[in-house]
Structure formats: structure tokens, C-alpha cells
Short mmCIF file of N, CA and C in Angstrom, two decimals:
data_model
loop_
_atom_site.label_atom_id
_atom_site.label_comp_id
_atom_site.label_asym_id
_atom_site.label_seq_id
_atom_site.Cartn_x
_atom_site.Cartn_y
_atom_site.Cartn_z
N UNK A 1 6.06 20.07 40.49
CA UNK A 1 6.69 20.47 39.24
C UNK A 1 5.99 21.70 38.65
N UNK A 2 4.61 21.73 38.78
CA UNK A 2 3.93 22.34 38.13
C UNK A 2 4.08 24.18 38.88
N UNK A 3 4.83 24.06 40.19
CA UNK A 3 5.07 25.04 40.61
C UNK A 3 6.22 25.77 39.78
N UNK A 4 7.35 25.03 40.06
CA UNK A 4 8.69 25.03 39.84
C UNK A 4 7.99 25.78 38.19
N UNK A 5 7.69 25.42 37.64
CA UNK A 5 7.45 26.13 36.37
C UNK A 5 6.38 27.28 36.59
N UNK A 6 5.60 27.74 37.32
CA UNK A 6 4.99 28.18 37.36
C UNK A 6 5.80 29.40 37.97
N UNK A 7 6.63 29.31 38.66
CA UNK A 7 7.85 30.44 39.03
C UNK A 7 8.90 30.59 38.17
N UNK A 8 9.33 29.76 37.58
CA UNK A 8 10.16 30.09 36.52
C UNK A 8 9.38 31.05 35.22
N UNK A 9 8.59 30.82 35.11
CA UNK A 9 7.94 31.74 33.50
C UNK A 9 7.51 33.31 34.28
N UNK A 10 7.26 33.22 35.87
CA UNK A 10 6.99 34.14 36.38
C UNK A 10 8.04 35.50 36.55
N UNK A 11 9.44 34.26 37.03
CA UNK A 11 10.56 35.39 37.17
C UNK A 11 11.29 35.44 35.43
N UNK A 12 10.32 34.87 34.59
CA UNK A 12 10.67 35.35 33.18
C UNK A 12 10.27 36.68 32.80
N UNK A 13 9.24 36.14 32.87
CA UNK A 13 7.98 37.32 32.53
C UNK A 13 8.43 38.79 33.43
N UNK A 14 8.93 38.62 34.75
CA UNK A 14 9.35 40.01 35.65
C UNK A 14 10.69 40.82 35.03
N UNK A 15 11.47 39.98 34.87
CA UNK A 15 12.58 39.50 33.94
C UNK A 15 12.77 40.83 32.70
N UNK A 16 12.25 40.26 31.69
CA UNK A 16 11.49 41.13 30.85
C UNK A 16 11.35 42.72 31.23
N UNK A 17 10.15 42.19 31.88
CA UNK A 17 9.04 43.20 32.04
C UNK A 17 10.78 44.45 33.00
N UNK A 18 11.28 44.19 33.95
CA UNK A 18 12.02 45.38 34.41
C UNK A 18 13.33 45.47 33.25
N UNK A 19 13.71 44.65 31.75
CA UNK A 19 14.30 45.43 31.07
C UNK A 19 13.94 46.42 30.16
N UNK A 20 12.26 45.92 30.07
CA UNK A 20 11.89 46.95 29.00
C UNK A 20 11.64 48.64 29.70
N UNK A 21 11.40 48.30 30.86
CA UNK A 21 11.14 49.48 31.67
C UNK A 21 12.84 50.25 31.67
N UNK A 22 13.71 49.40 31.89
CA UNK A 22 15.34 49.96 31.76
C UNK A 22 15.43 50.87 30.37
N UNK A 23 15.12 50.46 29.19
CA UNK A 23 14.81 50.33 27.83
C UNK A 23 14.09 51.97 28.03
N UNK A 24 13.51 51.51 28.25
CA UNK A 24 12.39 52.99 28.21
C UNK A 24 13.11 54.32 29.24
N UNK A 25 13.45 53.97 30.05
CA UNK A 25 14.26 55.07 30.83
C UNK A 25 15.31 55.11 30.24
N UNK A 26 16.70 54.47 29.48
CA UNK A 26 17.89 54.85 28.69
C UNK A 26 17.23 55.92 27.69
N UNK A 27 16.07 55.57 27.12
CA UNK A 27 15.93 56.03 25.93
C UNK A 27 14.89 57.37 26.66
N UNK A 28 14.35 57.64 27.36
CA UNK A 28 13.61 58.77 27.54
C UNK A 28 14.84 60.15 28.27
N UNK A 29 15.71 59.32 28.71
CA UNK A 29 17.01 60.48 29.17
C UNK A 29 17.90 60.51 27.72
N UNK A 30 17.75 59.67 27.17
CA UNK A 30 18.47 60.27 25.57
C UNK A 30 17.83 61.33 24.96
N UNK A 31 16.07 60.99 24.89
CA UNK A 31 15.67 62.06 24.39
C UNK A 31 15.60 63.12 25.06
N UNK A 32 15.53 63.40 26.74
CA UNK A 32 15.61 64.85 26.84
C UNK A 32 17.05 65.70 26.87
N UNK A 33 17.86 64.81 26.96
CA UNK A 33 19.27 64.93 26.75
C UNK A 33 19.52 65.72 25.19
N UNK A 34 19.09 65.20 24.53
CA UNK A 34 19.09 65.53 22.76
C UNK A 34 17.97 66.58 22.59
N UNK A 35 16.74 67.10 23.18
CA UNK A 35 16.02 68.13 23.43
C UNK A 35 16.85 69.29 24.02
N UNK A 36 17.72 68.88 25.27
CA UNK A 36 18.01 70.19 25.64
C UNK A 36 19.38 70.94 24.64
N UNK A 37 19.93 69.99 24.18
CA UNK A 37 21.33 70.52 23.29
C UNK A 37 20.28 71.05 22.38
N UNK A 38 19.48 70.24 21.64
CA UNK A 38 18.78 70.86 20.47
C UNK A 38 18.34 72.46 20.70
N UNK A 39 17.99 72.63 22.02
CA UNK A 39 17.06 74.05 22.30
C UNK A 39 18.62 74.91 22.87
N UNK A 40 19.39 74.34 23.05
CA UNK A 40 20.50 75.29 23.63
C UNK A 40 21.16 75.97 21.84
N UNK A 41 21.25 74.93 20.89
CA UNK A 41 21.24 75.15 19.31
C UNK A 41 20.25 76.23 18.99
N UNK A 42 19.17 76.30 19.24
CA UNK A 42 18.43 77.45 19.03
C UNK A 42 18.12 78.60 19.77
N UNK A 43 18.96 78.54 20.53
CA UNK A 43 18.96 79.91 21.40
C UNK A 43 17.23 79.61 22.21
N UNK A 44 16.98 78.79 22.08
CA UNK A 44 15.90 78.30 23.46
C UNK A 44 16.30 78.14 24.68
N UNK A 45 16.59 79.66 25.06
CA UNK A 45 17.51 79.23 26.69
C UNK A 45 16.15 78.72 27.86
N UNK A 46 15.11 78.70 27.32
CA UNK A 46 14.13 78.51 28.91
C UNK A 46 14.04 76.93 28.54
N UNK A 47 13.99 76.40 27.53
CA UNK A 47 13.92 75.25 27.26
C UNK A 47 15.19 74.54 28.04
N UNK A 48 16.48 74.70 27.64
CA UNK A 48 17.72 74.41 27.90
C UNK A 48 17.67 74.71 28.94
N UNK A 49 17.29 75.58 29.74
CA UNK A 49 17.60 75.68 31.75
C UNK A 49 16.65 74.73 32.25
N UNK A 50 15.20 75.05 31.59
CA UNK A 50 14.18 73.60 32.19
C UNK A 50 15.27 72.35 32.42
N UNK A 51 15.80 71.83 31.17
CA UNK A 51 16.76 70.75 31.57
C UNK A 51 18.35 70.79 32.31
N UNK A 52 18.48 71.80 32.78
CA UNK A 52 19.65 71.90 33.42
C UNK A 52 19.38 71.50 34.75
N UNK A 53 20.82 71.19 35.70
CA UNK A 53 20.25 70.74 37.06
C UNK A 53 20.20 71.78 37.40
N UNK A 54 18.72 71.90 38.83
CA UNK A 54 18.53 73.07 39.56
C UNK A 54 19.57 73.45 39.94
N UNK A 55 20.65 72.94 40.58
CA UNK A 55 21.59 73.53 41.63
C UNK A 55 23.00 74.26 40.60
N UNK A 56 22.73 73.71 39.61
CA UNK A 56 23.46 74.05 38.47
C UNK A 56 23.02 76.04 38.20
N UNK A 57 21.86 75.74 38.32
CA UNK A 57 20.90 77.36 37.73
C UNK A 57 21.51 78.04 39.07
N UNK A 58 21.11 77.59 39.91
CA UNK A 58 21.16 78.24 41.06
C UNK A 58 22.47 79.03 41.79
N UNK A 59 23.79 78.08 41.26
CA UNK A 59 25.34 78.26 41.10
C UNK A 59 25.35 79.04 40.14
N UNK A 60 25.27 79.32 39.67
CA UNK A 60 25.20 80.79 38.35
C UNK A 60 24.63 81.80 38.33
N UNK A 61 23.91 81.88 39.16
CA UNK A 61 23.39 83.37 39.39
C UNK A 61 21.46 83.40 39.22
N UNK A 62 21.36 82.30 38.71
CA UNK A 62 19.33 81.97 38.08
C UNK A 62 19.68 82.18 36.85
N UNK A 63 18.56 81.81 36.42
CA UNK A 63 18.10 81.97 35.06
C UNK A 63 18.65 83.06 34.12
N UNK A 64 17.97 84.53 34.97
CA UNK A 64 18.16 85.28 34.11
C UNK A 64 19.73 85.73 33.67
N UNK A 65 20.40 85.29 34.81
CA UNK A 65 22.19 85.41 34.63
C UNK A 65 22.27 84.39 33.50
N UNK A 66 21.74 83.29 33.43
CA UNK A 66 22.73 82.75 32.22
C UNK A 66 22.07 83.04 31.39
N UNK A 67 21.00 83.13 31.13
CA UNK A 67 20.35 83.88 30.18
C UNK A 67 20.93 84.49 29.34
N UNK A 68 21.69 86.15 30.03
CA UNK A 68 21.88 86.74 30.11
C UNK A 68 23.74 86.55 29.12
N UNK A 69 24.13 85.73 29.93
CA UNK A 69 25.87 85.27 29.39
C UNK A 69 25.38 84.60 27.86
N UNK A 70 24.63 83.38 27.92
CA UNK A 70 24.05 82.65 26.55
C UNK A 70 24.20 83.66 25.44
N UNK A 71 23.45 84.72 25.66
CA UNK A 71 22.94 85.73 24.72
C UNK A 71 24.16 86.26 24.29
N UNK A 72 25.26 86.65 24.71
CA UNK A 72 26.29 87.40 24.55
C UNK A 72 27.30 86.19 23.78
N UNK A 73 26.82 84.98 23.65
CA UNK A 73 27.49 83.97 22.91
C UNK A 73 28.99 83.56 23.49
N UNK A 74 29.55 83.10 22.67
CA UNK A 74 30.95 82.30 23.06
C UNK A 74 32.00 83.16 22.35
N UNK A 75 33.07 82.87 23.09
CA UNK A 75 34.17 83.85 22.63
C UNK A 75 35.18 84.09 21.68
N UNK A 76 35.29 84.92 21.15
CA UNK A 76 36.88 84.80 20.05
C UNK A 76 35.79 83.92 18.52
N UNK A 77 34.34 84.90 18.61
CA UNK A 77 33.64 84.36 17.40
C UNK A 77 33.94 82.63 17.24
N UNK A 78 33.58 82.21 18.57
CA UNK A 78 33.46 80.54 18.36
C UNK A 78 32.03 80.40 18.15
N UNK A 79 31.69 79.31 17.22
CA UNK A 79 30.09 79.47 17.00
C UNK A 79 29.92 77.50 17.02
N UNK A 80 29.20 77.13 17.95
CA UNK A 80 28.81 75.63 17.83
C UNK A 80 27.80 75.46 16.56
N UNK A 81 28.06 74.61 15.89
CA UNK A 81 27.78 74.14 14.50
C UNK A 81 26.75 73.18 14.68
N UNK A 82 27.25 71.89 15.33
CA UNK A 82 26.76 70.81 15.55
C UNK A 82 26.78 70.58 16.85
N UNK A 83 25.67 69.72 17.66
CA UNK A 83 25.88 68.71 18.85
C UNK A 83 25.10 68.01 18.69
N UNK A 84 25.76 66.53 19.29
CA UNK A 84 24.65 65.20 19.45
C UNK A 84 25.39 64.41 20.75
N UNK A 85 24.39 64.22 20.90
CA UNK A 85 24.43 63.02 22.57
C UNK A 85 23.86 61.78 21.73
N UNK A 86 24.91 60.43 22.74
CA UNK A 86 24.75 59.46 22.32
C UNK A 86 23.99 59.03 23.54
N UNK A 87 23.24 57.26 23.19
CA UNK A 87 22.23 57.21 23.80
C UNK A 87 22.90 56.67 25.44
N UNK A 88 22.89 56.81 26.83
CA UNK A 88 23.52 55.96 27.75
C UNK A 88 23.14 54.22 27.63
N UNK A 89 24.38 53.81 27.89
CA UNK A 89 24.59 52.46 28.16
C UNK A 89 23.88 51.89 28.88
N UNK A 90 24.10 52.74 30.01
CA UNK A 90 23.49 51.97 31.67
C UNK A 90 23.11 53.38 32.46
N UNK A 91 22.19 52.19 33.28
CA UNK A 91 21.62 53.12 34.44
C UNK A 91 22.25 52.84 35.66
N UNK A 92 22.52 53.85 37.01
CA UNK A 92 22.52 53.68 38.05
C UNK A 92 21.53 53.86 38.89
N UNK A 93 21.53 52.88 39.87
CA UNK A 93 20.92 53.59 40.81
C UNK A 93 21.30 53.75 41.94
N UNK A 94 21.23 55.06 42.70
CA UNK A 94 22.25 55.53 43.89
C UNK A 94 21.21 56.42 44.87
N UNK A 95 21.16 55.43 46.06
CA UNK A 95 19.67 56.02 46.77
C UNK A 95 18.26 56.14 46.08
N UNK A 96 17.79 56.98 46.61
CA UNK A 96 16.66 57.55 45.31
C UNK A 96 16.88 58.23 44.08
N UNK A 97 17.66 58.12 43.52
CA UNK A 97 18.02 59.10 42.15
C UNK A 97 18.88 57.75 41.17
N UNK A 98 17.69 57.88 39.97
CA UNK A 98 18.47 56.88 39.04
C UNK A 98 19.20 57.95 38.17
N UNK A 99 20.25 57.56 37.69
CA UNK A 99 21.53 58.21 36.38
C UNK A 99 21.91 57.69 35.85
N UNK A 100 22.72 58.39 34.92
CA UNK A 100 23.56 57.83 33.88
C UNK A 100 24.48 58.70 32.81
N UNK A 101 25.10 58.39 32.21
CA UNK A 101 26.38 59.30 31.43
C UNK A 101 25.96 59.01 29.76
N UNK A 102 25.75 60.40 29.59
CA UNK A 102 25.60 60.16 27.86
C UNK A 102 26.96 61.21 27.32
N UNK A 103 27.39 60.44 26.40
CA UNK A 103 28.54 61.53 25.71
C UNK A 103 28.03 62.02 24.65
N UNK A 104 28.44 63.26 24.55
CA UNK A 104 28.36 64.47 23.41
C UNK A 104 29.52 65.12 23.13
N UNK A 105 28.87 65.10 21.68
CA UNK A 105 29.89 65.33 20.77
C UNK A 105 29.03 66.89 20.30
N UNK A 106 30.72 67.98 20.39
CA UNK A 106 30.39 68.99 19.53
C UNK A 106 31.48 69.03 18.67
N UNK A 107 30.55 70.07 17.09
CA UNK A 107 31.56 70.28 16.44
C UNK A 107 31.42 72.05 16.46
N UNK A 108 32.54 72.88 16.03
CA UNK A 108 32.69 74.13 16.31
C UNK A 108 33.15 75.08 15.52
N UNK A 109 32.98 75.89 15.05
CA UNK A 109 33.92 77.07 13.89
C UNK A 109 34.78 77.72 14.78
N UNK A 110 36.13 78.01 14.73
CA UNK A 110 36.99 79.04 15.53
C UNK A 110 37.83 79.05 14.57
N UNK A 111 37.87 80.37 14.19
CA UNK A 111 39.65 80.74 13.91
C UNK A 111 39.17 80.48 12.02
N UNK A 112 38.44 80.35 11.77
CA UNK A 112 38.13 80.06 10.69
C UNK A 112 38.14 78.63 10.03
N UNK A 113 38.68 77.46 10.80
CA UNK A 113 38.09 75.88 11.46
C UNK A 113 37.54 75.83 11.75
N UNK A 114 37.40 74.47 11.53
CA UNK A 114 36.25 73.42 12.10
C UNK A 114 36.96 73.01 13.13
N UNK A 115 36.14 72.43 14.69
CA UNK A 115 36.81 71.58 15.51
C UNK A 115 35.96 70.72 15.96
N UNK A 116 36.24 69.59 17.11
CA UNK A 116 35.51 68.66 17.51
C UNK A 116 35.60 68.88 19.10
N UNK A 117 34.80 68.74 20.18
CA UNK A 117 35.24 67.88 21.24
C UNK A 117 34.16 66.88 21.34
N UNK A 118 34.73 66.33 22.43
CA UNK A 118 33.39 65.08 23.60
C UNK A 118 33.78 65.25 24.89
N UNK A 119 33.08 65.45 25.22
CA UNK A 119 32.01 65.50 26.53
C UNK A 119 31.62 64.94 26.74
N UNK A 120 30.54 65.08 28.41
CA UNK A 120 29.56 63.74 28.66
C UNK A 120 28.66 64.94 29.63
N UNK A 121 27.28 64.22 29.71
CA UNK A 121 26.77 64.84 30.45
C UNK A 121 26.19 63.99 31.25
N UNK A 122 25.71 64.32 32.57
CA UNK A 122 24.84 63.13 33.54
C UNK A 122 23.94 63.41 33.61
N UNK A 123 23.26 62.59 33.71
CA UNK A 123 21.60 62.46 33.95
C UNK A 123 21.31 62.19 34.98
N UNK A 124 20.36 63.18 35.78
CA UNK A 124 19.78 62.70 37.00
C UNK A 124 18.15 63.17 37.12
N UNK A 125 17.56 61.61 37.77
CA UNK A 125 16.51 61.52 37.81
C UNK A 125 15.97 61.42 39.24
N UNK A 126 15.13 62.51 39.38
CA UNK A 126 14.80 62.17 41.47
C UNK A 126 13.15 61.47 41.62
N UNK A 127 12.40 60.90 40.56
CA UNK A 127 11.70 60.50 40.17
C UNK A 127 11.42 59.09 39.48
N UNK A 128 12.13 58.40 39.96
CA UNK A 128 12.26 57.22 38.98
C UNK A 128 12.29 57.33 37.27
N UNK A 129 13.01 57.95 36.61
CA UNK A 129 13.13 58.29 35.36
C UNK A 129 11.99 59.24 34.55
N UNK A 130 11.08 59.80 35.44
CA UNK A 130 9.88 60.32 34.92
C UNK A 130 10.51 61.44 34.14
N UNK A 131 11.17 62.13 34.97
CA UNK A 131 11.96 63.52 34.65
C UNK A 131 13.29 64.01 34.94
N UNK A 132 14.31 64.20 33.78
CA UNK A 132 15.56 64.05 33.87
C UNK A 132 16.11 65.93 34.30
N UNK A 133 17.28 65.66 34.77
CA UNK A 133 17.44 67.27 34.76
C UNK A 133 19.64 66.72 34.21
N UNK A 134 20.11 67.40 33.74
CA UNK A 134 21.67 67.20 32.94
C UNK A 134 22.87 68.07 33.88
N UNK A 135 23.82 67.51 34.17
CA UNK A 135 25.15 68.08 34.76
C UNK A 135 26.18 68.40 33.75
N UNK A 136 26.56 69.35 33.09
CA UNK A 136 27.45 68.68 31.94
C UNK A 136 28.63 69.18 32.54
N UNK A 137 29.72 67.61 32.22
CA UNK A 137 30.89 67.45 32.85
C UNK A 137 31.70 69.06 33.06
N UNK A 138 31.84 69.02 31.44
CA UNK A 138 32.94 69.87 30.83
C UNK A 138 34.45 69.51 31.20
N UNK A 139 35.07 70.36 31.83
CA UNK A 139 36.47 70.13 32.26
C UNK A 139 36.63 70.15 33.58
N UNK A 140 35.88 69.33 33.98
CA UNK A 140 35.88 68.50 36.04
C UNK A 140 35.99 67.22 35.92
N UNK A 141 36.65 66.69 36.82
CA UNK A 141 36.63 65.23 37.31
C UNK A 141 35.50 64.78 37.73
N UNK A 142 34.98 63.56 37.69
CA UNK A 142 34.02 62.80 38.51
C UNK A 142 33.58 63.55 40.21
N UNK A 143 35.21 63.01 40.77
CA UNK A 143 35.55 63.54 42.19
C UNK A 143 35.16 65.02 42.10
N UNK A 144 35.17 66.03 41.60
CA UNK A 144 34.89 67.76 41.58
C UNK A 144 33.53 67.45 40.88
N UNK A 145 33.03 67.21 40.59
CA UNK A 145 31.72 66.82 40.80
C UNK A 145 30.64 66.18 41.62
N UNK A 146 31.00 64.98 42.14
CA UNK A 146 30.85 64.42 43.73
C UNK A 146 30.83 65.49 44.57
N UNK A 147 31.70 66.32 44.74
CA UNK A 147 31.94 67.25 46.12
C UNK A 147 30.52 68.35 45.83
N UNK A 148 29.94 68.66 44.91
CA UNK A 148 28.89 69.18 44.81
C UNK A 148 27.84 68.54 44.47
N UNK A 149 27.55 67.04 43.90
CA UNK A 149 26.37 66.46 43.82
C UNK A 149 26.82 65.64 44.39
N UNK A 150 26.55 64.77 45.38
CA UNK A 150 26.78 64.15 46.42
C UNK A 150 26.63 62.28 45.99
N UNK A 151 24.92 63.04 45.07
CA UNK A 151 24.36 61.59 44.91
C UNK A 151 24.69 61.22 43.62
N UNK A 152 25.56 61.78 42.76
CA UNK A 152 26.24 61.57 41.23
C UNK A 152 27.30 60.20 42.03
N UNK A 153 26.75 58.88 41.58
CA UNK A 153 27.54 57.61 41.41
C UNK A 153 29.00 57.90 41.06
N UNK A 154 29.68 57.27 42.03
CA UNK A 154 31.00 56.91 41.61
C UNK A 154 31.05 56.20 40.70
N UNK A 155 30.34 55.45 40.08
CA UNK A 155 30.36 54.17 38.95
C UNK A 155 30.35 54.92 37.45
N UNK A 156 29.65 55.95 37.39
CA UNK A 156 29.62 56.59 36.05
C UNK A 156 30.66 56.52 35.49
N UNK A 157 30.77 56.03 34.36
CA UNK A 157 32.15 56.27 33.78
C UNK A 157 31.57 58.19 32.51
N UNK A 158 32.56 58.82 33.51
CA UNK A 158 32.67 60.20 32.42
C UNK A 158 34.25 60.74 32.82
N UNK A 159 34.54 61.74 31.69
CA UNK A 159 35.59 62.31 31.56
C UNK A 159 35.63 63.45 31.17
N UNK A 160 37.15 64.38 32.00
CA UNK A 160 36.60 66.09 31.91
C UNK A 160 36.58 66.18 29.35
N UNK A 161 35.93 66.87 29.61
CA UNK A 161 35.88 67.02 27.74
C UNK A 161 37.05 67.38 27.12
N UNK A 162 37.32 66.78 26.18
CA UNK A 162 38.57 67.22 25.29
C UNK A 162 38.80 68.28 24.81
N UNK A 163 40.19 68.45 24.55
CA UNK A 163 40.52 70.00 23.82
C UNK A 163 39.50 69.82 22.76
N UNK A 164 39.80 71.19 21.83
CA UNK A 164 38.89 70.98 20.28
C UNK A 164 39.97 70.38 19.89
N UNK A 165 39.83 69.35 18.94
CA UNK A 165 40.56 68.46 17.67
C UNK A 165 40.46 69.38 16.28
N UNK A 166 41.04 69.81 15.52
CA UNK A 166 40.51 70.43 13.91
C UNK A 166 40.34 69.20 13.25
N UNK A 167 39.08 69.54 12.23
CA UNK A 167 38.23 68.74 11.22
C UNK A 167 38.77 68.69 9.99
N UNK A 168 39.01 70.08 9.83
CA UNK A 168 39.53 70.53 8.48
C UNK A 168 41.21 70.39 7.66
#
């Protein structure tokens, strides 16, 4: 008997112990998730590429190309106001790379409105959650995303981002 309990408080205690570790990885890809919008808000583009995925930088020309576009801003005097990422639900794990889908919300001035969309961005970790790098959806499918990250989970639930909505 004294076993039988002695394994039960054990696979309690493990129990635990790998949700708080879950706990701690949702919430450490929230925060660099919410770091990199924050630094993309301040025109911190080295900050904001640190968190972009490499292959992402690399499809654009490097650094100094988007750099380069960032600086020249968004078009038809659209100016992002606001963004926030919400925290992910769940984690995957798919081979060696844990992920997950956080949605973000922007709000926007155009036209002399306010607008809204949501988005989502993915998180991928090739490190066991140590260090996150972000895919952001935008207006692609899951599948047109797959065909270039291979190891981005079919399970994610994300969606291409919405038109802008007006606020005002």
C-alpha cells in the first residue's frame, strides 16, 4: 500500500511540477511576443527583428531591407496607434520545436478613423521555450504557411487577419 501511495503523490508532485513549467513557457512567449510589438511601436526595429523568425529576415532581403521599408512607414498616412497580444492558450509540441498562437489586436488611424484588426502570430521555440522567435500570420492560411515552415503544427488554431473594422 505504502507503495501505491508512494507513486501516486509522486506522479502528483510530476503532475504539477510539468504544469507550472507549461505556465511559465505560455507566459514567457506572451512576454516576448508583447516586447516585440512594443519595440516595433517604437520604431525599435533591431529589437523587433531580434524577435522575428530568422527565415522570415532572411525572405525579405536581411535586416537592413526591412529596416529600411519600416522606416518609410505604412501607406496612405496609416499610423498604428495601438497593439496588444493576448496571452496563448496552449502549447504544441511538434518534433523539437514547442509553439503556439497568440492573437493580436491592432488599432489604426486611416483616412482620418480609427480602425481595428486581429491577427495572430506564432511562436516558435527551437529550444524548449528558452527563446521564442514570431511568424505573424497576416493574410495567409495555416496551409501557406506550412509550405514554408514545415514544423508550424497543423493543430494551431490561427486565421489570415481581418479587414480593418472602424471604431469611430
Amino acid at each position: 500500500m505504502r507503495i501505491i501511495n508512494t507513486l501516486t503523490i509522486f506522479c502528483f508532485v510530476m503532475s504539477a511540477y510539468s504544469q507550472v513549467d507549461t505556465l511559465d513557457l505560455l507566459a514567457r512567449a506572451h512576454a516576448d511576443a508583447a516586447h516585440m510589438c512594443a519595440a516595433f511601436a517604437k520604431a525599435d526595429y533591431d529589437s523587433f527583428l531580434d524577435l522575428t523568425h530568422p527565415k522570415i529576415v532572411r525572405m525579405s532581403g536581411g535586416r537592413d531591407a526591412l529596416k529600411t521599408a519600416f522606416r518609410r512607414g505604412l501607406p496612405d498616412g496609416t499610423e498604428i496607434i495601438e497593439t496588444s497580444v493576448e496571452p496563448p492558450k496552449s502549447l504544441y509540441v511538434n518534433g523539437d520545436t514547442v509553439q503556439c498562437a497568440l492573437s493580436q489586436r491592432q488599432v489604426m488611424r486611416m483616412g482620418g478613423g480609427r480602425y481595428s484588426t486581429l491577427g495572430y502570430l506564432i511562436g516558435l521555440s527551437y529550444d524548449a521555450g528558452r527563446t521564442w522567435s514570431f511568424i505573424g500570420v497576416a493574410g495567409r492560411s495555416l496551409r501557406e504557411i506550412r509550405e514554408q515552415f514545415s514544423e508550424v503544427s497543423e493543430e494551431l488554431n490561427v486565421w489570415p487577419q481581418t479587414r480593418p473594422l472602424p471604431l469611430d
